[in-house]
Coordinates of N, CA and C in Angstrom, one line a residue:
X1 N 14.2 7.5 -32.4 CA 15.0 7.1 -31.3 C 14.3 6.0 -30.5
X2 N 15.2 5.1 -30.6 CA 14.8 4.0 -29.7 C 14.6 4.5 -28.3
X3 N 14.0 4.1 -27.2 CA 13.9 3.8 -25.8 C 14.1 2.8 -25.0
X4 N 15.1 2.6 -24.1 CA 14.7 1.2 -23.5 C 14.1 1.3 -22.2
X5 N 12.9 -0.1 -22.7 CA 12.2 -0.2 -21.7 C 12.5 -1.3 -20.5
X6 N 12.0 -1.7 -19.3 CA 12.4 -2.6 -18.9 C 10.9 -3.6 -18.3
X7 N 10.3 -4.6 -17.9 CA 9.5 -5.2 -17.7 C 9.7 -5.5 -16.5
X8 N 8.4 -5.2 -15.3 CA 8.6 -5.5 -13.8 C 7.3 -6.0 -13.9
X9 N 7.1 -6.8 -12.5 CA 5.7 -7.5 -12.5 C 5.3 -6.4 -11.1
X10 N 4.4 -6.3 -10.9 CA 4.0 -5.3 -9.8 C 2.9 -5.8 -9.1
X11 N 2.7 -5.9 -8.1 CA 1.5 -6.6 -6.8 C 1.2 -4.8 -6.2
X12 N -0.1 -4.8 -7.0 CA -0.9 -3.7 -5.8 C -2.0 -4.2 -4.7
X13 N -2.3 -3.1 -4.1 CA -2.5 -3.4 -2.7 C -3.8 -2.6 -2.2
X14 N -4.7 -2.8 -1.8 CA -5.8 -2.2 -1.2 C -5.0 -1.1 0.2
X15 N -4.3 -1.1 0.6 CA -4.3 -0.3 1.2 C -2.2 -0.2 1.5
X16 N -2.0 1.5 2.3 CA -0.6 1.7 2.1 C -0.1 0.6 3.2
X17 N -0.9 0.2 4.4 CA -0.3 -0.4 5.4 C 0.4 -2.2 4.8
X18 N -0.4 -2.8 4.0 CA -0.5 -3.6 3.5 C 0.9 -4.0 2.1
X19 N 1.0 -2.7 1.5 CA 1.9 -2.8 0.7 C 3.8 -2.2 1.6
X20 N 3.9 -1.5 2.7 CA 4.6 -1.6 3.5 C 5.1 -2.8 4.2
X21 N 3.5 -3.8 4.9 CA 4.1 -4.9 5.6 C 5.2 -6.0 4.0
X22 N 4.4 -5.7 2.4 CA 5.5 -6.1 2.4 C 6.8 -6.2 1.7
X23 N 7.1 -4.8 1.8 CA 8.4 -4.0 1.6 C 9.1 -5.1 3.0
X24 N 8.5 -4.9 3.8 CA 9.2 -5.4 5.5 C 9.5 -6.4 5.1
X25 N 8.6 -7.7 5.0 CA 8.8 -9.6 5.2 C 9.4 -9.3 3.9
X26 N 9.4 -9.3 2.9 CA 10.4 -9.2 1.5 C 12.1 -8.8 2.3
X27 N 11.8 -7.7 2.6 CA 13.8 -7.3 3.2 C 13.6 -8.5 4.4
X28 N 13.3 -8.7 4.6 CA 13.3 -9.7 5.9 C 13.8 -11.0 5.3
X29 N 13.8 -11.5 3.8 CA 13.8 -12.8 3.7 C 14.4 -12.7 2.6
X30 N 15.1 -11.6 2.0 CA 15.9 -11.6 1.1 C 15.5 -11.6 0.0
X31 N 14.3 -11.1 -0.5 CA 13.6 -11.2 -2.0 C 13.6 -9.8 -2.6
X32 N 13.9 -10.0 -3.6 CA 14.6 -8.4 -3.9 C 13.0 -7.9 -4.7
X33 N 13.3 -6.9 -4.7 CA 12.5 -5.9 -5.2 C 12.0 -4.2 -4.4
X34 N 11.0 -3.4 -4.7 CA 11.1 -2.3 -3.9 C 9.3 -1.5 -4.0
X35 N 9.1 -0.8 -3.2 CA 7.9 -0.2 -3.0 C 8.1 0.9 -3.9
X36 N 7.1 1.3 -4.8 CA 7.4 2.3 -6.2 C 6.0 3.3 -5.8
X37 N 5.7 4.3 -6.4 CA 4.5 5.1 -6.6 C 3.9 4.3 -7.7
X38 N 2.3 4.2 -7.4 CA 1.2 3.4 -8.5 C 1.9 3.8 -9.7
X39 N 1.5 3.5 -11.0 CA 2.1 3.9 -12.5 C 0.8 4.5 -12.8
X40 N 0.8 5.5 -13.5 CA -0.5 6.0 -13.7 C -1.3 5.2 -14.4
X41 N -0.8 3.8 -15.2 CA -1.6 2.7 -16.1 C -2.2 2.4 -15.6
X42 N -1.9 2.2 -14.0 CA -2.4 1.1 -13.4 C -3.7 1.5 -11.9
X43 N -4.9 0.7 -12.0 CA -5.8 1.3 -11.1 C -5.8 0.6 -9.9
X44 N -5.7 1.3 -8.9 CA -5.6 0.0 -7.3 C -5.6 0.9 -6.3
X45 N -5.8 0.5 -5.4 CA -6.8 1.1 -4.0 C -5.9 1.9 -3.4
X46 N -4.7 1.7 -3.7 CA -3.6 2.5 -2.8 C -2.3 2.9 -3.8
X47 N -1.6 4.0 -3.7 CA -0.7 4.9 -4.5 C 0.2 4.0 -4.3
X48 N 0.8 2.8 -3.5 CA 2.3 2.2 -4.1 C 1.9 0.6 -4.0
X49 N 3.0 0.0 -4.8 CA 3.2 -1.0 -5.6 C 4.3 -1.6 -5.2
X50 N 4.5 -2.6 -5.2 CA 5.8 -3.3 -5.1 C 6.1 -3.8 -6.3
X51 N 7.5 -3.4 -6.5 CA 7.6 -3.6 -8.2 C 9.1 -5.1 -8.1
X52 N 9.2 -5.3 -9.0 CA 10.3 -7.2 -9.0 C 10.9 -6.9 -10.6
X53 N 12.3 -7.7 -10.6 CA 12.7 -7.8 -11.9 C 12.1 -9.5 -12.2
X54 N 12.0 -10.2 -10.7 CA 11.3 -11.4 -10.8 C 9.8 -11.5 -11.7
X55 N 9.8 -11.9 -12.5 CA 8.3 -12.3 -13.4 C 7.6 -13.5 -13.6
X56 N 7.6 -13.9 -12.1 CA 7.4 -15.3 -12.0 C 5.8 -15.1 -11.2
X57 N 4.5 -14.7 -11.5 CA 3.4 -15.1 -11.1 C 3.2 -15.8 -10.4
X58 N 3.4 -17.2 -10.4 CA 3.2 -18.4 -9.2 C 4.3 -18.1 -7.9
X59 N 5.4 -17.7 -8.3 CA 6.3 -17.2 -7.3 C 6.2 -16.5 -6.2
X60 N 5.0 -15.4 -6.6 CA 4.5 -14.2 -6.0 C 3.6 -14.6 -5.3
X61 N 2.4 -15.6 -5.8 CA 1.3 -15.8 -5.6 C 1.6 -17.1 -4.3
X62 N 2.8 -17.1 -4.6 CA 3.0 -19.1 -3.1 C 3.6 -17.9 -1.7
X63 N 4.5 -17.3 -2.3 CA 5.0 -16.3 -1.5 C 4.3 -15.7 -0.4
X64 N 3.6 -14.9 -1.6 CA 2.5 -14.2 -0.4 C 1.3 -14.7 0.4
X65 N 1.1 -16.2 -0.2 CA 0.1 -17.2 0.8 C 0.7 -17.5 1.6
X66 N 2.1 -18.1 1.4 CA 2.4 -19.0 2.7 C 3.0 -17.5 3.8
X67 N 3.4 -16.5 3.4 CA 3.3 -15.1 4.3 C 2.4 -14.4 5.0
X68 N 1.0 -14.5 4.3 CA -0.2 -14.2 5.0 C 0.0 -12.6 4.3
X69 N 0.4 -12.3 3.3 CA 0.2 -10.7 2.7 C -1.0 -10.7 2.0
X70 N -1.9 -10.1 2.0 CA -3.1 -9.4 1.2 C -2.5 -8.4 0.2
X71 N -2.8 -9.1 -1.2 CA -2.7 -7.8 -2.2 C -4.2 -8.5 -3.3
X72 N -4.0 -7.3 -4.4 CA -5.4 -6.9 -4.9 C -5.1 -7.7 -6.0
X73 N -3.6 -7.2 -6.9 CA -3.7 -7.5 -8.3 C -1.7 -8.0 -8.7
X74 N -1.5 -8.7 -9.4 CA 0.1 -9.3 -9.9 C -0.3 -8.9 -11.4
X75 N 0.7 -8.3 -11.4 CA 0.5 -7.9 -13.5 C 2.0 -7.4 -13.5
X76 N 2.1 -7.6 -15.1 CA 3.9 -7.4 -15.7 C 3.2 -6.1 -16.3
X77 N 4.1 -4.8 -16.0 CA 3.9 -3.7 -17.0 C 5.4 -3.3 -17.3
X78 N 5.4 -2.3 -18.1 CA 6.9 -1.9 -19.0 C 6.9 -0.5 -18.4
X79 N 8.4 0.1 -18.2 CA 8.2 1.2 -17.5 C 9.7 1.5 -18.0

């Protein structure tokens, strides 16, 4: 039996306050995606993740500079 999977890029976070502020400035500005529980693949300082159907690395990375968000790690996993 086949499964389907789907591919999200996920930005974790050294801590929960940090991956909240940005659940916030994301709904604030219209960029879709959602705060998920860590995946057990994956190792990072705090239990949630912000997960994107967006898989645009540079996208993430201009995003959260010109925002001023602190995160740890941007990686695409399958879930």
């Amino acid at each position: 039996m086949r499964v389907n999977t789907s591919e999200y890029m996920i930005i974790t976070f050294s801590e929960t306050t940090r991956a909240l502020y940005m659940e916030r400035i994301c709904k604030e500005d219209g960029v879709h995606g959602r705060i998920i529980p860590l995946p057990k693949s994956v190792d990072a300082g705090c239990g949630l993740v912000w997960a994107s159907e967006k898989r645009d690395r540079v996208f993430w990375i201009t995003y959260m500079e010109n925002r001023g968000i602190e995160y740890e790690e941007i990686m695409e996993v399958s879930v």
